[in-house]
Coordinates of C-alpha atoms and ligand atoms in Angstrom, one line a residue:
Chain A
M1155 CA -16.3 -12.9 28.1
R1156 CA -15.6 -9.5 29.4
R1157 CA -17.3 -8.4 32.3
Y1158 CA -19.3 -5.7 32.9
S1159 CA -19.0 -3.4 35.7
A1160 CA -18.6 0.1 36.3
F1161 CA -15.0 0.5 35.7
A1162 CA -16.1 -1.0 32.0
I1163 CA -18.5 1.9 31.3
A1164 CA -15.5 4.3 32.4
R1165 CA -13.1 2.2 30.3
E1166 CA -15.6 2.8 27.7
A1167 CA -16.2 5.9 27.6
L1168 CA -12.7 6.8 26.9
R1169 CA -12.7 5.1 23.7
F1170 CA -16.2 6.1 22.1
H1171 CA -17.5 2.9 23.4
K1172 CA -15.6 0.8 20.9
G1173 CA -14.6 -2.0 23.1
W1174 CA -18.1 -3.7 23.6
E1175 CA -18.2 -7.3 22.2
R1176 CA -21.1 -9.4 21.5
A1177 CA -23.1 -10.5 24.4
W1178 CA -23.5 -13.8 23.2
R1179 CA -22.3 -15.8 19.7
S1180 CA -24.7 -17.1 16.8
P1181 CA -22.9 -19.9 15.3
E1182 CA -24.0 -22.8 13.1
P1183 CA -25.3 -25.8 14.4
K1184 CA -22.6 -28.5 15.3
P1185 CA -23.9 -32.1 13.9
R1186 CA -24.1 -33.4 17.6
Y1187 CA -24.5 -31.9 21.4
D1188 CA -24.9 -33.7 24.6
V1189 CA -27.9 -32.0 25.3
V1190 CA -30.5 -29.9 22.8
I1191 CA -32.9 -28.2 24.5
V1192 CA -35.7 -26.6 22.4
G1193 CA -37.1 -22.9 22.7
A1194 CA -34.8 -20.4 24.2
G1195 CA -37.5 -18.4 26.5
G1196 CA -36.4 -17.9 29.6
H1197 CA -37.2 -21.6 30.8
G1198 CA -34.7 -23.0 28.4
L1199 CA -31.9 -20.6 28.7
A1200 CA -32.2 -21.3 32.5
T1201 CA -31.8 -25.1 31.9
A1202 CA -28.9 -24.7 30.2
Y1203 CA -27.3 -22.1 32.3
Y1204 CA -27.7 -24.6 35.4
L1205 CA -26.9 -27.8 32.9
G1206 CA -23.5 -25.9 32.9
K1207 CA -23.2 -24.2 36.0
N1208 CA -24.5 -27.6 38.6
H1209 CA -23.8 -30.4 36.3
G1210 CA -20.9 -29.4 34.2
I1211 CA -22.5 -30.0 30.9
T1212 CA -21.5 -27.4 28.6
N1213 CA -22.0 -29.5 25.2
V1214 CA -25.4 -28.3 24.7
A1215 CA -27.9 -26.5 22.0
V1216 CA -30.5 -24.0 22.9
I1217 CA -32.6 -24.4 19.3
E1218 CA -35.3 -21.2 19.0
K1219 CA -37.6 -20.7 16.3
G1220 CA -37.5 -17.1 16.6
W1221 CA -35.2 -14.6 18.4
L1222 CA -34.3 -15.5 22.0
G1223 CA -36.7 -14.3 24.7
G1224 CA -39.2 -13.5 21.7
G1225 CA -42.3 -16.0 23.2
N1226 CA -44.0 -15.2 26.2
T1227 CA -40.5 -14.7 27.9
G1228 CA -40.7 -11.8 26.6
R1229 CA -44.3 -10.5 26.2
N1230 CA -45.0 -11.1 30.0
T1231 CA -45.7 -8.5 32.9
T1232 CA -42.7 -9.8 34.9
I1233 CA -44.9 -10.3 38.2
I1234 CA -42.3 -12.2 40.8
R1235 CA -44.4 -13.6 43.7
S1236 CA -44.1 -17.5 45.3
N1237 CA -47.0 -16.9 47.6
Y1238 CA -48.6 -20.1 46.1
L1239 CA -51.0 -22.4 48.5
Q1240 CA -49.8 -26.2 47.8
D1241 CA -46.0 -27.1 49.1
P1242 CA -44.4 -28.2 45.6
S1243 CA -45.4 -24.9 44.3
A1244 CA -44.3 -23.0 46.9
A1245 CA -40.9 -24.7 46.9
I1246 CA -40.1 -24.1 43.3
Y1247 CA -41.4 -20.8 43.4
E1248 CA -39.9 -19.6 46.2
K1249 CA -36.5 -21.4 45.2
A1250 CA -36.5 -19.0 42.0
R1251 CA -37.7 -15.9 44.1
S1252 CA -34.8 -16.4 45.9
L1253 CA -32.7 -16.9 42.9
Y1254 CA -34.0 -14.0 41.3
E1255 CA -32.2 -11.8 44.2
T1256 CA -29.0 -12.6 43.3
M1257 CA -29.4 -13.0 39.7
S1258 CA -27.7 -9.8 38.8
Q1259 CA -24.4 -10.5 40.3
D1260 CA -24.8 -14.5 39.7
L1261 CA -24.7 -13.2 35.5
N1262 CA -22.9 -10.3 35.8
Y1263 CA -26.1 -9.1 33.6
N1264 CA -28.6 -6.7 35.4
V1265 CA -31.7 -7.9 35.0
M1266 CA -33.2 -5.0 37.2
F1267 CA -35.1 -7.2 40.2
S1268 CA -36.9 -4.8 42.2
P1269 CA -38.3 -6.5 45.4
R1270 CA -41.2 -3.6 45.5
G1271 CA -43.8 -6.2 46.8
V1272 CA -46.4 -7.8 45.5
M1273 CA -50.6 -7.1 46.7
M1274 CA -53.2 -9.2 45.9
L1275 CA -56.7 -7.6 46.5
A1276 CA -58.9 -9.1 48.6
Q1277 CA -62.6 -7.8 47.5
T1278 CA -64.9 -10.5 48.5
E1279 CA -65.6 -12.6 51.8
H1280 CA -64.2 -15.5 49.6
E1281 CA -60.9 -14.0 48.8
K1282 CA -60.3 -12.9 51.6
R1283 CA -60.9 -16.1 53.5
G1284 CA -58.8 -17.9 50.5
Y1285 CA -55.9 -15.5 50.9
L1286 CA -55.8 -15.8 55.3
R1287 CA -55.6 -19.7 54.2
T1288 CA -52.8 -18.8 52.1
A1289 CA -51.1 -16.7 54.3
H1290 CA -51.1 -19.6 56.8
A1291 CA -49.8 -22.2 54.3
N1292 CA -46.8 -19.9 53.1
A1293 CA -46.2 -19.2 57.3
L1294 CA -45.8 -23.2 57.4
Q1295 CA -43.7 -23.2 53.9
G1296 CA -41.4 -20.8 54.9
V1297 CA -42.5 -18.5 52.5
A1298 CA -42.6 -14.8 53.9
T1299 CA -46.1 -13.1 53.4
E1300 CA -49.0 -11.4 55.5
F1301 CA -52.9 -10.6 55.4
I1302 CA -53.1 -6.6 56.0
G1303 CA -56.2 -5.1 56.1
P1304 CA -57.3 -2.3 54.2
E1305 CA -55.8 0.5 56.1
R1306 CA -52.7 -1.2 54.8
V1307 CA -52.9 -1.3 51.3
K1308 CA -53.9 2.5 50.7
E1309 CA -51.3 3.4 52.5
L1310 CA -48.7 1.0 50.5
C1311 CA -51.0 2.1 47.5
P1312 CA -52.6 5.3 48.0
I1313 CA -54.0 5.4 44.3
I1314 CA -55.9 2.5 45.2
E1315 CA -59.5 3.1 45.8
T1316 CA -60.4 0.7 48.8
S1317 CA -64.3 1.7 49.5
G1318 CA -65.8 1.1 45.9
P1319 CA -69.4 0.2 46.1
R1320 CA -69.5 -3.3 44.6
Y1321 CA -66.3 -4.4 45.3
P1322 CA -64.4 -2.5 48.3
V1323 CA -60.8 -3.9 49.2
L1324 CA -61.6 -5.9 52.5
G1325 CA -57.7 -6.4 53.0
A1326 CA -54.7 -8.4 50.6
L1327 CA -52.1 -10.8 50.8
W1328 CA -48.9 -9.2 50.7
Q1329 CA -45.7 -10.6 49.5
P1330 CA -43.0 -8.1 50.3
R1331 CA -40.5 -9.4 48.6
G1332 CA -42.4 -10.2 45.3
G1333 CA -42.0 -8.2 43.0
T1334 CA -40.8 -7.4 38.9
A1335 CA -37.3 -7.8 36.7
R1336 CA -36.8 -7.0 33.0
H1337 CA -37.8 -10.0 30.8
D1338 CA -35.9 -9.4 28.4
A1339 CA -32.3 -8.9 30.5
V1340 CA -33.5 -12.3 32.2
A1341 CA -33.1 -14.1 28.7
W1342 CA -30.3 -12.0 27.4
G1343 CA -28.0 -12.4 30.8
Y1344 CA -29.0 -16.1 30.5
A1345 CA -27.8 -16.1 26.8
R1346 CA -24.6 -14.3 27.2
A1347 CA -23.3 -16.5 30.4
C1348 CA -24.6 -19.9 28.5
S1349 CA -22.7 -18.8 25.1
D1350 CA -19.6 -18.1 27.9
M1351 CA -19.9 -21.6 28.8
G1352 CA -19.1 -22.7 25.0
M1353 CA -22.8 -23.5 24.3
D1354 CA -24.7 -22.8 21.2
I1355 CA -27.8 -20.7 20.7
I1356 CA -29.2 -21.0 17.6
Q1357 CA -31.8 -18.5 16.4
Q1358 CA -33.9 -18.6 13.3
C1359 CA -34.2 -22.3 13.3
A1360 CA -37.3 -24.5 13.8
V1361 CA -37.1 -28.0 15.0
T1362 CA -39.2 -29.9 12.5
G1363 CA -39.2 -33.5 13.5
V1364 CA -38.1 -35.3 15.9
R1365 CA -35.9 -38.6 15.6
S1366 CA -36.0 -42.0 17.9
Q1367 CA -34.2 -45.3 18.1
D1368 CA -35.4 -48.2 20.1
G1369 CA -37.7 -45.8 22.2
K1370 CA -34.9 -43.1 22.6
V1371 CA -34.8 -39.5 21.2
V1372 CA -31.0 -39.5 19.0
G1373 CA -31.8 -36.5 17.8
V1374 CA -33.8 -33.6 16.1
D1375 CA -34.7 -32.2 12.5
T1376 CA -34.8 -28.7 12.4
T1377 CA -34.8 -25.8 9.4
K1378 CA -31.0 -25.6 9.4
G1379 CA -31.0 -29.4 9.5
P1380 CA -30.5 -32.5 11.3
I1381 CA -29.2 -32.2 14.5
D1382 CA -28.2 -35.3 17.0
C1383 CA -28.4 -35.7 20.7
G1384 CA -28.0 -37.7 23.6
K1385 CA -30.9 -36.0 25.5
L1386 CA -33.7 -33.5 24.4
A1387 CA -35.3 -30.8 26.4
L1388 CA -38.8 -29.3 25.1
V1389 CA -39.0 -26.0 26.8
V1390 CA -41.4 -24.4 24.6
A1391 CA -44.4 -23.1 26.7
G1392 CA -47.3 -23.2 24.6
H1393 CA -45.7 -25.0 21.2
S1394 CA -45.5 -27.9 23.7
S1395 CA -48.3 -30.0 21.9
A1396 CA -46.8 -29.7 18.5
L1397 CA -43.2 -31.0 19.8
A1398 CA -45.1 -33.6 21.9
D1399 CA -46.7 -34.9 18.7
M1400 CA -43.1 -34.7 17.0
A1401 CA -41.7 -37.1 19.7
G1402 CA -44.9 -39.4 19.4
F1403 CA -46.6 -39.0 23.0
R1404 CA -49.6 -36.8 23.8
L1405 CA -50.0 -33.7 27.2
P1406 CA -52.4 -32.6 28.9
I1407 CA -51.9 -28.7 27.8
E1408 CA -54.6 -26.6 25.9
S1409 CA -52.5 -23.1 24.8
V1410 CA -54.2 -20.3 24.6
S1411 CA -53.5 -16.3 24.1
L1412 CA -53.2 -14.2 27.0
Q1413 CA -53.3 -10.6 26.6
A1414 CA -51.1 -7.4 28.3
M1415 CA -50.7 -3.8 27.6
V1416 CA -48.7 -0.7 28.7
S1417 CA -49.8 3.0 28.7
E1418 CA -48.0 6.2 28.3
P1419 CA -45.2 6.8 30.5
I1420 CA -46.5 8.7 33.9
K1421 CA -44.9 9.9 36.9
P1422 CA -44.4 7.5 39.8
C1423 CA -47.4 7.0 40.9
M1424 CA -47.0 3.3 42.7
D1425 CA -44.5 1.3 43.9
V1426 CA -45.5 -1.9 44.6
V1427 CA -47.7 -4.6 42.2
V1428 CA -51.3 -4.5 43.2
M1429 CA -53.0 -7.7 41.5
A1430 CA -57.1 -7.8 41.8
N1431 CA -58.1 -11.1 41.2
T1432 CA -61.9 -10.7 41.2
V1433 CA -62.4 -8.0 39.4
H1434 CA -59.2 -9.8 36.6
G1435 CA -56.8 -6.5 36.3
Y1436 CA -53.4 -6.0 37.6
M1437 CA -50.9 -3.1 37.1
S1438 CA -47.2 -2.0 38.8
Q1439 CA -45.2 0.9 37.2
S1440 CA -42.3 0.3 35.0
D1441 CA -39.2 2.2 35.5
K1442 CA -40.0 4.2 32.4
G1443 CA -43.3 5.2 34.1
E1444 CA -45.2 2.9 31.9
M1445 CA -48.1 1.2 33.8
V1446 CA -47.6 -2.4 32.5
I1447 CA -51.6 -4.0 32.7
G1448 CA -52.2 -7.6 32.6
G1449 CA -55.7 -9.1 30.5
G1450 CA -57.4 -11.8 30.4
T1451 CA -57.5 -15.2 28.4
D1452 CA -59.7 -16.3 26.1
G1453 CA -61.4 -19.2 26.5
F1454 CA -60.5 -20.9 23.4
N1455 CA -57.3 -23.0 21.9
N1456 CA -55.5 -20.1 19.8
Y1457 CA -52.0 -19.5 18.8
T1458 CA -52.5 -16.0 16.9
Q1459 CA -50.6 -14.1 19.4
R1460 CA -53.5 -11.6 19.6
G1461 CA -56.1 -12.6 21.7
S1462 CA -59.5 -11.5 21.5
F1463 CA -60.7 -7.7 21.8
H1464 CA -63.4 -7.6 24.1
H1465 CA -60.8 -8.7 26.9
I1466 CA -59.3 -5.3 26.5
E1467 CA -62.3 -3.4 27.3
E1468 CA -62.9 -5.8 30.4
T1469 CA -59.2 -5.4 31.5
V1470 CA -60.0 -1.9 31.5
R1471 CA -62.9 -1.7 33.3
A1472 CA -62.1 -3.4 36.2
L1473 CA -58.9 -1.4 36.6
V1474 CA -60.4 2.0 36.0
E1475 CA -62.6 1.1 39.0
T1476 CA -59.5 -0.3 41.3
F1477 CA -57.3 3.0 40.4
P1478 CA -59.8 5.6 38.9
M1479 CA -56.9 8.1 38.5
I1480 CA -56.0 6.5 35.0
S1481 CA -59.1 6.9 33.8
R1482 CA -57.7 9.3 31.4
L1483 CA -54.7 7.0 30.4
K1484 CA -53.2 6.0 27.0
M1485 CA -52.4 2.7 26.1
L1486 CA -49.8 2.7 24.0
R1487 CA -49.2 -1.4 22.8
Q1488 CA -51.3 -4.0 23.2
W1489 CA -50.3 -7.5 22.7
G1490 CA -50.4 -11.4 23.2
G1491 CA -48.6 -14.2 24.4
I1492 CA -49.3 -18.2 23.7
V1493 CA -49.6 -19.7 27.2
D1494 CA -49.2 -23.3 28.1
M1495 CA -52.5 -24.5 30.2
T1496 CA -52.8 -27.7 32.4
G1497 CA -55.5 -29.1 34.1
D1498 CA -54.2 -28.1 37.0
R1499 CA -52.7 -25.2 36.2
S1500 CA -49.2 -26.5 37.8
P1501 CA -46.6 -26.8 35.2
L1502 CA -45.0 -30.2 33.8
L1503 CA -41.1 -30.8 34.8
S1504 CA -41.3 -34.1 33.5
K1505 CA -39.5 -37.6 32.1
T1506 CA -41.9 -38.5 28.8
P1507 CA -42.9 -41.6 27.2
L1508 CA -39.6 -41.2 25.1
G1509 CA -36.3 -42.2 26.4
N1510 CA -33.7 -39.3 27.4
C1511 CA -36.5 -37.0 26.1
F1512 CA -38.0 -34.6 28.7
V1513 CA -40.8 -31.7 29.0
N1514 CA -40.7 -28.5 30.9
C1515 CA -44.2 -26.6 30.5
G1516 CA -47.2 -26.2 31.4
W1517 CA -46.2 -22.8 32.9
G1518 CA -49.3 -21.2 31.6
T1519 CA -50.0 -17.4 32.9
G1520 CA -47.7 -17.4 35.5
G1521 CA -44.1 -18.6 34.2
F1522 CA -41.7 -15.7 34.5
K1523 CA -41.5 -15.7 38.4
A1524 CA -40.4 -19.3 37.8
I1525 CA -37.7 -19.4 35.6
P1526 CA -34.3 -19.9 37.8
G1527 CA -36.0 -22.5 39.3
S1528 CA -37.6 -24.4 36.8
G1529 CA -34.4 -23.9 34.9
W1530 CA -32.3 -25.1 38.3
A1531 CA -34.8 -28.5 38.8
M1532 CA -34.8 -28.8 34.9
A1533 CA -31.0 -29.2 34.8
E1534 CA -31.1 -31.6 37.5
L1535 CA -33.7 -33.5 35.8
V1536 CA -31.7 -33.8 32.6
A1537 CA -28.5 -34.2 34.1
R1538 CA -29.4 -37.0 36.4
G1539 CA -32.7 -38.9 34.4
E1540 CA -34.2 -38.7 37.7
P1541 CA -36.2 -35.5 39.2
G1542 CA -34.7 -33.9 42.2
A1543 CA -37.0 -33.3 44.9
L1544 CA -38.4 -29.9 43.0
A1545 CA -39.7 -31.4 40.1
A1546 CA -40.5 -34.9 41.3
P1547 CA -44.2 -33.3 42.2
F1548 CA -44.6 -31.7 38.7
S1549 CA -44.4 -35.7 36.3
I1550 CA -46.9 -35.9 33.9
D1551 CA -47.9 -39.0 35.9
R1552 CA -49.8 -37.1 38.2
F1553 CA -52.7 -37.0 35.6
R1554 CA -53.1 -40.2 35.6
E1555 CA -52.6 -41.0 39.1
G1556 CA -55.0 -38.1 40.1
R1557 CA -52.4 -36.2 42.2
F1558 CA -52.9 -33.1 41.3
I1559 CA -51.2 -29.7 42.2
D1560 CA -54.1 -27.4 42.4
E1561 CA -53.3 -23.8 41.8
S1562 CA -56.4 -22.9 40.2
V1563 CA -58.4 -22.6 43.0
A1564 CA -55.7 -20.8 45.1
A1565 CA -55.5 -18.1 42.4
G1566 CA -58.0 -17.8 40.3
V1567 CA -55.5 -15.9 38.0
A1568 CA -52.2 -16.7 38.2
H1569 CA -49.5 -14.5 37.4
Chain B
M50 CA -63.3 -10.8 17.1
L51 CA -64.5 -14.2 16.6
I52 CA -68.1 -15.0 14.9
L53 CA -69.3 -18.5 14.6
T54 CA -73.2 -18.8 13.3
C55 CA -75.1 -20.9 15.3
P56 CA -76.1 -24.0 13.4
Y57 CA -80.0 -23.7 15.8
C58 CA -80.9 -20.3 15.7
G59 CA -79.2 -19.1 12.4
V60 CA -77.4 -16.2 14.1
A61 CA -73.8 -15.3 13.5
A62 CA -72.7 -14.7 17.1
D63 CA -69.8 -13.1 18.2
E64 CA -67.7 -14.6 20.5
T65 CA -69.1 -12.1 23.7
E66 CA -72.3 -14.1 22.9
L67 CA -71.2 -17.5 23.5
A68 CA -69.7 -19.7 25.9
P69 CA -66.3 -22.2 24.4
G70 CA -66.9 -25.7 25.6
G71 CA -63.3 -27.3 24.6
E72 CA -62.3 -29.8 22.6
A73 CA -65.2 -32.0 20.6
H74 CA -65.9 -35.4 20.2
L75 CA -63.6 -36.9 23.1
R76 CA -65.0 -40.3 23.7
R77 CA -65.9 -40.5 27.5
A78 CA -63.8 -43.4 28.6
G79 CA -66.3 -46.7 30.1
P80 CA -66.6 -48.1 33.5
A81 CA -64.3 -51.0 32.1
A82 CA -61.5 -48.4 31.0
G83 CA -57.8 -48.5 32.9
E84 CA -56.5 -45.4 34.5
A85 CA -54.6 -44.5 30.7
E86 CA -57.5 -44.5 28.8
F87 CA -58.8 -42.4 31.5
E88 CA -56.3 -39.7 31.8
A89 CA -56.3 -39.4 27.7
Y90 CA -60.0 -39.0 28.4
M91 CA -60.0 -36.2 30.7
F92 CA -56.8 -34.3 30.5
H93 CA -55.1 -35.0 27.2
R94 CA -55.9 -32.9 24.2
A95 CA -54.9 -32.4 21.0
N96 CA -54.4 -28.6 21.1
P97 CA -53.4 -28.7 17.7
R98 CA -51.8 -25.7 15.8
G99 CA -54.5 -25.8 12.6
V100 CA -57.9 -27.6 12.4
H101 CA -59.7 -28.0 15.9
F102 CA -62.8 -29.1 16.3
E103 CA -64.4 -27.6 19.6
R104 CA -67.8 -27.2 21.3
W105 CA -69.9 -24.1 21.9
R106 CA -72.5 -22.6 23.4
H107 CA -74.8 -19.8 22.8
A108 CA -75.5 -18.8 25.5
F109 CA -76.8 -15.4 25.6
G110 CA -78.9 -16.7 22.7
C111 CA -80.8 -19.7 21.8
G112 CA -78.6 -21.5 24.5
K113 CA -77.9 -24.2 22.8
W114 CA -74.5 -26.1 22.3
F115 CA -73.4 -26.8 18.6
H116 CA -69.4 -28.0 17.3
A117 CA -67.4 -25.7 15.0
A118 CA -64.7 -26.7 13.2
R119 CA -62.4 -23.5 13.6
C120 CA -58.4 -22.6 12.8
T121 CA -56.1 -21.9 16.1
M122 CA -53.6 -20.1 13.7
T123 CA -55.5 -18.2 11.5
L124 CA -59.5 -18.1 13.5
E125 CA -60.8 -18.9 9.8
V126 CA -63.9 -20.9 10.7
F127 CA -64.7 -23.7 8.6
G128 CA -68.4 -24.3 9.6
T129 CA -70.5 -25.0 12.3
Y130 CA -72.9 -28.1 13.2
S131 CA -75.3 -29.5 15.3
A132 CA -74.0 -30.8 18.6
Q133 CA -75.9 -33.8 18.1
C134 CA -73.2 -35.6 16.2
T135 CA -70.5 -37.9 17.7
A136 CA -68.1 -37.0 14.3
P137 CA -68.1 -33.8 12.2
P138 CA -70.1 -34.3 9.1
A139 CA -68.3 -34.9 5.9
A140 CA -69.4 -31.3 4.7
I141 CA -67.3 -30.1 7.2
F142 CA -64.3 -32.2 6.3
K143 CA -64.8 -31.1 3.2
A144 CA -64.7 -27.9 4.1
I145 CA -61.2 -28.4 5.9
L146 CA -59.6 -29.8 2.9
A147 CA -60.5 -27.7 0.8
S148 CA -58.8 -24.8 2.4
R149 CA -55.9 -27.1 4.0
P150 CA -55.4 -29.9 1.4
D151 CA -51.9 -31.1 3.3
W152 CA -54.7 -31.6 6.7
T153 CA -54.5 -35.0 8.9
P154 CA -55.4 -34.8 12.3
T155 CA -53.8 -34.5 15.4
P156 CA -53.2 -37.2 17.3
G157 CA -57.1 -37.6 19.5
Q158 CA -59.2 -35.8 16.5
P159 CA -61.8 -37.6 14.6
E160 CA -60.6 -39.1 11.4
P161 CA -61.7 -38.0 7.8
P162 CA -64.5 -40.4 6.8
K163 CA -62.9 -42.1 3.3
P164 CA -59.4 -41.8 4.0
A165 CA -59.1 -43.1 0.3
A166 CA -57.0 -41.5 -2.3
R167 CA -55.6 -38.6 0.0
A168 CA -54.0 -40.7 2.5
R169 CA -52.9 -43.2 0.4
K170 CA -50.8 -40.6 -1.6
S171 CA -49.1 -39.4 2.2
A172 CA -49.1 -42.6 3.8
A173 CA -45.4 -42.4 5.5
K174 CA -47.1 -39.5 8.0
P175 CA -50.2 -41.4 9.4
V176 CA -48.4 -44.6 9.9
A177 CA -45.8 -42.9 12.1
K178 CA -48.3 -40.8 13.9
G179 CA -50.6 -44.1 14.1
K180 CA -47.8 -46.3 15.8
A181 CA -46.6 -42.9 18.0
K182 CA -50.1 -42.9 19.1
A183 CA -50.4 -46.3 20.9
K184 CA -50.0 -45.7 24.8
T185 CA -46.5 -47.9 24.9
P186 CA -44.0 -45.8 25.4
T187 CA -41.5 -47.6 22.7
A188 CA -41.4 -45.1 19.4
P189 CA -40.6 -46.9 16.2
A190 CA -37.4 -47.2 15.5
A191 CA -35.9 -44.4 13.5
K192 CA -39.0 -42.5 13.1
P193 CA -39.0 -40.6 9.8
A194 CA -39.7 -37.0 11.0
K195 CA -43.0 -36.0 10.6
A196 CA -42.8 -33.0 8.1
D197 CA -44.3 -29.6 9.3
A198 CA -47.6 -29.9 7.0
K199 CA -49.3 -27.4 9.7
G200 CA -48.0 -24.8 11.3
K201 CA -46.0 -22.7 8.8
G202 CA -46.2 -19.1 8.7
D203 CA -46.4 -18.8 12.6
A204 CA -47.3 -15.0 14.1
T205 CA -44.3 -14.0 16.1
Ligands
FAD2707 C1 -49.2 -11.1 28.8 C2 -48.9 -12.3 29.3 C3 -48.4 -12.1 30.8 C4 -47.7 -13.1 31.6 N1 -47.5 -12.1 32.7 C5 -46.6 -12.8 33.6 C6 -46.8 -12.3 35.3 O1 -46.4 -11.1 35.4 N2 -45.5 -13.3 35.7 C7 -45.1 -14.3 35.6 O2 -44.5 -15.1 36.3 N3 -45.1 -15.1 34.5 C8 -46.3 -14.1 33.8 N4 -46.5 -15.0 32.0 C9 -46.5 -16.4 31.9 C10 -44.8 -16.4 31.3 O3 -44.3 -15.4 30.3 C11 -44.6 -17.9 30.8 O4 -44.9 -18.7 31.8 C12 -43.1 -17.7 30.5 O5 -42.7 -16.8 30.0 C13 -42.8 -19.1 29.8 O6 -41.1 -19.4 29.4 P1 -41.1 -19.8 28.5 O7 -39.4 -19.8 28.5 O8 -41.3 -21.4 29.1 O9 -41.6 -19.9 27.3 P2 -41.3 -18.8 26.0 O10 -40.6 -17.8 26.2 O11 -42.6 -18.7 25.1 O12 -40.5 -19.7 25.3 C14 -40.5 -20.7 24.7 C15 -39.8 -20.7 23.1 O13 -40.1 -22.0 22.1 C16 -39.9 -21.4 20.8 N5 -40.6 -22.7 20.1 C17 -41.6 -23.2 20.1 N6 -41.9 -24.1 19.1 C18 -40.4 -23.9 18.1 C19 -40.1 -25.3 17.8 N7 -40.5 -25.9 17.0 N8 -38.4 -25.0 17.1 C20 -37.9 -23.9 18.1 N9 -37.9 -23.3 18.9 C21 -39.4 -23.3 19.2 C22 -40.6 -20.0 20.6 O14 -40.1 -19.1 19.9 C23 -40.2 -19.7 22.0 O15 -39.3 -18.4 21.9 C24 -47.1 -14.4 31.0 C25 -47.6 -14.6 29.9 C26 -48.2 -13.5 29.1 C27 -48.4 -14.2 27.5
ZN2708 ZN1 -78.4 -20.2 18.3

C-alpha cells in the first residue's frame, strides 16, 4: 500500500495523478477463511482491522451484500460522543471516542475527525436533572463533560433561540471533545487498511445461509457460492434478525427506519453539534456548509430505508423553533437507514447459541460513534472466543438475567 | 404514508392517527415458566424481512386496539383484524399466501392453520427451522442452508 502524504500529493501532481492505486482489492472469495465477517459497515470492517492489528489474524473475509459503507455507516449524521450514563457504555464509547482522535494517523486515511464539541440541550426541568446526573456519572467514569448554563450555550452557539416560550434552554450537557467525522472515510480507511493486511473484502455478495455441524458454525452460503470458515461474526445492524434466523437463534432486536436530511450549503454558522432531545431534533454543519439534520424513528418494524414522511415535518418544526434562522433553508436530500433496536437501547457484543458464531449488533440509532471501540472489543471476542472487559457486559444473556444496560432513560434519543 | 383500515370503525386511518403496538400474538409466559421462556416472551422478536403480524391502536379515532398483517419490505398491508383473537384468521393467511406464495413463518410467528399441501412441498425448510427453534443451543448437524425465500429485492 502506498502511503498518503503531502509528499504523495506533490509527486502525483507532477505526473498527472497517474500513480494513485486502488484503495482496496476486490477479490473473488477463497474457499475458506479463519474468520468470516458478514457486513462491511464500520463495525464489521473495524472488527476485521483489529483482528489483524491486535491479534495477528489476517486470513479474514468481510462479506457485504451491497457496497461497503452503504448501510447505516454511510447514512448517519456522524455525531461522536461518549457522555452515556452507565459504566459499561461509558467504557466502550469513550474507548471509541479516544480511538477516533488518532484514527487518521493510525489508518493513514483522513477521516476528518472534528472534536468540535457536542451539546445536548436541557429544555425541561427533568431533562436538566437528568443531564446533571449524567455529568456526575461522567466525572466518576473519567469522561470529560460538564453541565453548562444557558448563557454559555448561547456563547458557544449564537444561532440557538434560548428563550423560546414553550421549551426555553435551561442549560446543556457539554462534551468538548465530542464532535463529528466523515462517515464514508471511516469505512474506506478501515477497508484500505484491511485489504493491505491481506484480508478480502467481498462486495455485491449476500450471505444467504449459515452452515453448522455439531453445534458449531462451519461456513456460510452466499450468492457467490459457499465459503467455509473457522469463526463467523455477524455484524449486519438492521439485518441481524435475518442472519440470526439463518444461524438458528433468536435476537432481542427490532428493525426500524431512522431518517436524516441535509440542507443546501450555507456559510459557516455553527461550529458545535447541538442535540435537542425534548423537541427531538439535532443539527451540525458539515465542512461543505450543509446543515446535517437527524430525524425520527418509525414506531413500527420497517426495512424500507425510507421512513415515514410525517417525521420530516416534526423534525423541521422542532429545529426551526430551536434555530429560527434556518426557517427558509431548502432541504437537499432525505434518506433512511434500518436501525437495530434492543430493549435497553444498548448493543450486543456476544457469543451466540451457535458455537464459534458471534454477533455485534443492536447499536440502533447511535453506533457510528462506537465503531473503533466496538471493532476493538469484537476482535478480542472473536480472537479469544471469550469477551474482554469492554464486551463482557453486552452479552445476549443480559436479557435473560435482567442485567440491562439501560440507556433509553439516559437519552430519549441516542445518536 | 402507511394507511390501515380500522376493523372496528372502518376508517382508513393514516399512521399519524394510529399508535403502533409492536409484534402481535406473543404468548405470555405463565407463572411456572423458566427464565428462557420469559426472555423469549419479553424480548425475542420475529423482526422478519417480510410478513409481520402487529398490534395497532386507533388512537386518534375510535381508540380500539386491532391487529394488522403487513410486509416490512414494501409496507403492503395484507389485512387488518380484530384484537379479540390469539391467531390471525384464515382469511389473513389466505391474503398473505395469495401475495407471497413462498411465505413461511419466521420462528415465533403464528403458523398458518392447515399446513397441508404447502408445507409438505417445502418440507426441508420448516424441518430445519423447527429444529433450530428449539431452545437447546445445538444446531442440527450439517444444517441445510435456508433458502432466501424472503428478502429478495432489498432496497439499498
Ligand atoms: C439516519 C441515521 C442517523 C444516525 N446518526 C448517528 C449519529 O449521529 N451518531 C452515531 O453514533 N450513530 C448514528 N446512527 C447509527 C449508526 O449509523 C449505526 O449504528 C452504525 O453505522 C452501524 O454500523 P454497522 O457497521 O453495524 O452497520 P451498517 O453500516 O448498516 O453495515 C451492515 C452491513 O451489513 C450488510 N448486510 C446485511 N445483510 C447482509 C447479508 N445477508 N449478507 C452480506 N451483507 C449483509 C449491509 O448491506 C450493510 O452494509 C445513525 C443511523 C441512521 C440510520
Ligand atoms: Zn377505529
